[in-house]
Amino acid sequence: MAAADPRVLRDILRPLGLHTIRAARLRRFSEEYLSKQWSCPSQLHGVGSYAADAYHIFCRGRWRQVQPADKDLRRYCEWLAATGRSLAAGWRGGTEWCEGLNMRATHVLSCCLDW
């Protein structure tokens, strides 16, 4: 994605609207994802509070420490607390697979970009 042709990327994103802005954000995000020493997605371009909260809840398993502003993330944390569920329960490998830079880029893109 970081090396993608901007024109091709814009054409792919055109049906979504704001294709010029989205293409630039995706390229910059991808460049920073690969080159920066980041510990939280909010340190990357185009990632906001929802993304950071989702990352800590779903990828790091820190749902008890996060106080999300988003009502659905908040309701999910409340559900986890009320049911006594563990985020890693039933997940093969638990949450270790997305520690730090080993987190899959496709996962970040699918759940964490705040556009």
Coordinates of N, CA and C in Angstrom, one line a residue, residues 4-110:
A4 N 1.9 1.9 -3.5 CA 0.9 1.9 -4.5 C 0.9 3.1 -5.3
D5 N 0.5 3.0 -6.6 CA 0.3 4.1 -7.4 C -0.9 4.9 -7.0
P6 N -0.7 6.2 -6.6 CA -1.8 7.0 -6.1 C -3.0 7.1 -7.0
R7 N -2.8 7.1 -8.3 CA -3.9 7.2 -9.3 C -4.7 5.9 -9.2
V8 N -4.1 4.8 -9.1 CA -4.8 3.5 -9.0 C -5.5 3.4 -7.7
L9 N -4.9 3.8 -6.7 CA -5.6 3.8 -5.4 C -6.8 4.7 -5.3
R10 N -6.7 5.9 -5.9 CA -7.8 6.8 -6.0 C -8.9 6.2 -6.8
D11 N -8.6 5.5 -7.9 CA -9.6 4.9 -8.7 C -10.4 3.8 -8.0
I12 N -9.6 3.0 -7.2 CA -10.2 1.9 -6.4 C -11.2 2.5 -5.4
L13 N -10.8 3.6 -4.7 CA -11.5 4.2 -3.6 C -12.6 5.2 -4.1
R14 N -12.7 5.5 -5.4 CA -13.6 6.5 -5.9 C -15.1 6.2 -5.5
P15 N -15.6 4.9 -5.6 CA -17.0 4.6 -5.3 C -17.3 5.0 -3.8
L16 N -16.3 5.0 -2.9 CA -16.6 5.3 -1.5 C -16.7 6.8 -1.3
G17 N -16.3 7.6 -2.2 CA -16.3 9.1 -2.0 C -15.0 9.5 -1.3
L18 N -14.7 10.8 -1.3 CA -13.5 11.3 -0.7 C -12.2 10.5 -1.1
H19 N -12.2 10.0 -2.3 CA -11.2 9.1 -2.7 C -9.8 9.7 -2.7
T20 N -9.6 11.0 -2.9 CA -8.3 11.7 -2.9 C -7.8 11.7 -1.5
I21 N -8.6 12.1 -0.5 CA -8.2 12.1 0.9 C -7.9 10.7 1.4
R22 N -8.8 9.8 1.1 CA -8.6 8.4 1.6 C -7.3 7.8 1.0
A23 N -7.1 8.0 -0.2 CA -5.9 7.4 -0.8 C -4.6 8.0 -0.2
A24 N -4.6 9.3 0.1 CA -3.4 9.9 0.8 C -3.3 9.4 2.2
R25 N -4.4 9.2 2.9 CA -4.3 8.7 4.3 C -3.8 7.3 4.3
L26 N -4.3 6.4 3.4 CA -3.9 5.1 3.3 C -2.4 4.9 3.0
R27 N -1.9 5.7 2.1 CA -0.5 5.7 1.8 C 0.3 6.1 3.0
R28 N -0.1 7.3 3.6 CA 0.7 7.8 4.7 C 0.7 6.8 5.9
F29 N -0.5 6.3 6.2 CA -0.7 5.3 7.2 C 0.3 4.1 7.0
S30 N 0.2 3.6 5.8 CA 1.0 2.4 5.4 C 2.5 2.7 5.6
E31 N 3.0 3.9 5.1 CA 4.4 4.3 5.3 C 4.8 4.3 6.7
E32 N 3.9 5.0 7.6 CA 4.2 5.1 9.0 C 4.2 3.7 9.7
Y33 N 3.2 2.9 9.3 CA 3.1 1.6 9.9 C 4.4 0.8 9.7
L34 N 5.0 0.9 8.5 CA 6.2 0.2 8.2 C 7.5 0.8 8.8
S35 N 7.5 2.2 8.9 CA 8.8 2.8 9.2 C 8.8 3.3 10.7
K36 N 7.7 3.6 11.3 CA 7.7 4.1 12.7 C 7.9 3.0 13.7
Q37 N 8.4 3.4 14.8 CA 8.4 2.5 16.0 C 7.2 2.9 16.9
W38 N 6.0 2.4 16.6 CA 4.8 2.8 17.2 C 4.4 1.7 18.3
S39 N 3.7 2.2 19.3 CA 3.2 1.3 20.3 C 1.7 1.3 20.4
C40 N 1.1 2.3 19.8 CA -0.4 2.5 19.7 C -0.7 3.0 18.4
P41 N -1.8 2.5 17.8 CA -2.2 3.0 16.4 C -2.4 4.5 16.4
S42 N -2.8 5.2 17.5 CA -3.0 6.6 17.5 C -1.8 7.4 17.2
Q43 N -0.6 6.8 17.2 CA 0.6 7.4 16.8 C 0.8 7.4 15.3
L44 N -0.1 6.8 14.5 CA -0.1 6.7 13.1 C -1.1 7.6 12.5
H45 N -0.8 8.2 11.3 CA -1.6 9.1 10.6 C -3.0 8.5 10.3
G46 N -4.0 9.3 10.6 CA -5.4 8.9 10.2 C -6.1 8.1 11.2
V47 N -5.4 7.8 12.4 CA -6.0 6.9 13.4 C -6.5 7.8 14.6
G48 N -7.7 7.7 14.9 CA -8.3 8.5 16.0 C -8.6 7.7 17.3
S49 N -9.4 8.3 18.1 CA -9.7 7.7 19.4 C -10.4 6.4 19.3
Y50 N -11.4 6.3 18.4 CA -12.1 5.0 18.2 C -11.1 3.9 17.9
A51 N -10.2 4.2 17.0 CA -9.2 3.2 16.6 C -8.3 2.8 17.7
A52 N -7.9 3.8 18.5 CA -7.0 3.5 19.7 C -7.8 2.6 20.7
D53 N -9.0 3.0 21.0 CA -9.8 2.2 21.9 C -10.1 0.8 21.4
A54 N -10.4 0.7 20.1 CA -10.7 -0.7 19.6 C -9.4 -1.5 19.6
Y55 N -8.3 -0.9 19.3 CA -7.0 -1.6 19.4 C -6.7 -2.2 20.8
H56 N -6.9 -1.3 21.8 CA -6.7 -1.7 23.2 C -7.7 -2.8 23.7
I57 N -8.9 -2.6 23.2 CA -10.0 -3.6 23.6 C -9.8 -5.0 22.9
F58 N -9.7 -4.9 21.6 CA -9.7 -6.2 20.8 C -8.3 -6.8 20.6
C59 N -7.3 -6.0 20.5 CA -6.0 -6.5 20.2 C -5.1 -6.7 21.4
R60 N -5.2 -5.8 22.4 CA -4.4 -5.9 23.6 C -5.1 -6.5 24.8
G61 N -6.4 -6.7 24.7 CA -7.2 -7.3 25.8 C -7.3 -6.4 27.0
R62 N -7.1 -5.1 26.8 CA -7.2 -4.1 27.9 C -8.5 -3.4 28.1
W63 N -9.6 -4.2 27.9 CA -10.9 -3.6 27.9 C -11.3 -3.1 29.3
R64 N -10.7 -3.6 30.3 CA -11.0 -3.0 31.7 C -10.3 -1.7 31.9
Q65 N -9.3 -1.4 31.2 CA -8.6 -0.1 31.4 C -9.1 1.0 30.4
V66 N -9.8 0.6 29.4 CA -10.2 1.6 28.4 C -11.6 2.2 28.8
Q67 N -11.7 3.5 28.6 CA -13.0 4.1 28.8 C -13.4 4.7 27.4
P68 N -14.0 3.9 26.5 CA -14.2 4.4 25.2 C -15.4 5.5 25.1
A69 N -15.2 6.4 24.2 CA -16.2 7.4 24.0 C -17.4 6.8 23.1
D70 N -17.0 5.9 22.3 CA -18.0 5.3 21.4 C -19.0 4.4 22.2
K71 N -20.3 4.6 21.9 CA -21.3 3.9 22.7 C -21.3 2.4 22.5
D72 N -21.0 2.0 21.3 CA -20.9 0.5 21.0 C -19.7 -0.2 21.6
L73 N -18.6 0.5 21.6 CA -17.4 -0.1 22.3 C -17.7 -0.1 23.8
R74 N -18.3 1.0 24.3 CA -18.6 1.0 25.7 C -19.6 -0.1 26.1
R75 N -20.6 -0.3 25.3 CA -21.6 -1.4 25.6 C -20.9 -2.8 25.5
Y76 N -19.9 -2.9 24.6 CA -19.2 -4.2 24.5 C -18.4 -4.5 25.8
C77 N -17.7 -3.4 26.2 CA -16.9 -3.5 27.5 C -17.8 -3.9 28.7
E78 N -19.0 -3.2 28.7 CA -20.0 -3.5 29.8 C -20.5 -4.9 29.7
W79 N -20.7 -5.4 28.5 CA -21.1 -6.8 28.3 C -20.0 -7.8 28.8
L80 N -18.8 -7.5 28.4 CA -17.7 -8.3 28.9 C -17.6 -8.4 30.4
A81 N -17.8 -7.2 31.0 CA -17.8 -7.1 32.5 C -19.0 -7.9 33.1
A82 N -20.1 -7.7 32.5 CA -21.3 -8.3 33.1 C -21.4 -9.8 33.0
T83 N -20.8 -10.3 31.9 CA -20.8 -11.8 31.6 C -19.6 -12.5 32.1
G84 N -18.6 -11.7 32.6 CA -17.4 -12.4 33.0 C -16.6 -13.0 31.9
R85 N -16.9 -12.6 30.7 CA -16.2 -13.2 29.5 C -14.7 -12.6 29.5
S86 N -13.9 -13.5 28.9 CA -12.5 -13.1 28.6 C -12.4 -12.9 27.1
L87 N -11.8 -11.8 26.7 CA -11.7 -11.5 25.3 C -11.0 -12.6 24.6
A88 N -10.0 -13.3 25.2 CA -9.2 -14.3 24.5 C -9.9 -15.7 24.5
A89 N -11.0 -15.8 25.3 CA -11.7 -17.1 25.4 C -12.1 -17.5 24.0
G90 N -11.7 -18.7 23.6 CA -12.1 -19.2 22.4 C -11.3 -18.8 21.2
W91 N -10.4 -17.8 21.4 CA -9.5 -17.4 20.3 C -8.3 -18.2 20.3
R92 N -8.0 -18.9 19.2 CA -6.8 -19.6 19.1 C -5.6 -18.7 19.2
G93 N -4.7 -18.9 20.2 CA -3.5 -18.1 20.4 C -3.8 -16.9 21.2
G94 N -5.0 -16.7 21.7 CA -5.2 -15.5 22.6 C -5.0 -14.2 21.9
T95 N -4.5 -13.2 22.6 CA -4.2 -11.9 22.0 C -2.8 -11.7 21.6
E96 N -1.9 -12.7 21.9 CA -0.5 -12.5 21.6 C -0.2 -12.2 20.2
W97 N -1.0 -12.7 19.2 CA -0.6 -12.6 17.8 C -0.6 -11.1 17.4
C98 N -1.2 -10.2 18.1 CA -1.2 -8.8 17.6 C -0.4 -7.9 18.6
E99 N 0.6 -8.4 19.3 CA 1.4 -7.6 20.1 C 2.3 -6.7 19.3
G100 N 2.3 -5.5 19.6 CA 3.2 -4.5 18.9 C 3.2 -4.6 17.4
L101 N 4.4 -4.6 16.8 CA 4.5 -4.6 15.4 C 4.1 -5.9 14.7
N102 N 3.9 -7.0 15.5 CA 3.5 -8.2 14.9 C 2.0 -8.2 14.6
M103 N 1.3 -7.2 14.9 CA -0.1 -7.1 14.6 C -0.3 -7.0 13.1
R104 N -1.3 -7.8 12.6 CA -1.5 -7.8 11.1 C -2.0 -6.5 10.6
A105 N -1.4 -6.0 9.6 CA -1.8 -4.7 9.0 C -3.2 -4.8 8.5
T106 N -3.7 -5.9 8.0 CA -5.1 -5.9 7.5 C -6.1 -5.8 8.7
H107 N -5.7 -6.2 9.9 CA -6.5 -6.1 11.0 C -6.6 -4.6 11.4
V108 N -5.5 -3.9 11.4 CA -5.5 -2.5 11.7 C -6.4 -1.8 10.7
L109 N -6.2 -2.0 9.5 CA -7.0 -1.3 8.5 C -8.5 -1.6 8.6
S110 N -8.8 -2.8 8.9 CA -10.2 -3.1 8.9 C -11.0 -2.6 10.2

